[in-house]
Amino acid sequence: MRGAKTFLIGVLLAAVLLAAVPVTAGAASSSTEMRRKLLSLTNSARRNNGLRALTLNWRLSRDALAHSRRMAERHTVYHTSNLYRLVKRWRPSTWGENVGMAGTVRRVHRAFMRSSGHRSNILRGGFSHVGIGVTKSGGRIWATVMFYGG
């Protein structure tokens, strides 16, 4: 009897884990697609202003995503308190950050472009790399864009 219970528990556990895989994969894919969209919009704005495209830094994007998730959990938008610590390994001479929240990725980008400080970061010629983290929570898109260059 004990062997049958162990087997049944194992089968149930495996079924639960398999059922969770599509949800996890879908969430990651969604975050990746939103990141790609925001990078595309950002680089399009830069090209339209005679600037070269930013290169995506995957390691920094993980930090940006973690910050976006924290903002979503706290239901508030705020800047990273330790941005330099996150970018210093690449020895930048300049760095900056945009954070925001809106209903869609396009609206986040539009809000950035309508804000002089955020627009300045997007169009700063000294920036060459970017980390982008985007998550969806509560029907909102939460975004963190970390820039550096030099």
Coordinates of C-alpha atoms in Angstrom, one line a residue, residues 37-38 41 99-115 122 139-143:
K37 CA 9.0 45.8 -28.7
L38 CA 10.4 48.5 -26.3
L41 CA 10.6 51.6 -30.4
V99 CA 11.1 53.7 -15.4
G100 CA 7.4 53.8 -16.2
M101 CA 4.0 52.1 -16.2
A102 CA 1.2 52.2 -18.7
G103 CA -1.4 50.0 -20.4
T104 CA 0.8 48.9 -23.3
V105 CA 4.5 48.9 -24.3
R106 CA 3.7 51.5 -26.9
R107 CA 2.1 53.8 -24.3
V108 CA 5.1 53.4 -22.0
H109 CA 7.4 54.5 -24.9
R110 CA 5.1 57.4 -25.8
A111 CA 5.2 58.6 -22.2
F112 CA 9.0 58.3 -22.2
M113 CA 9.2 60.4 -25.4
R114 CA 6.8 63.1 -23.9
S115 CA 8.9 63.5 -20.8
I122 CA 16.6 57.7 -25.1
G139 CA -3.5 44.9 -16.5
R140 CA -0.5 47.3 -16.6
I141 CA 2.9 47.1 -18.2
W142 CA 5.8 48.0 -15.9
A143 CA 9.1 48.9 -17.6

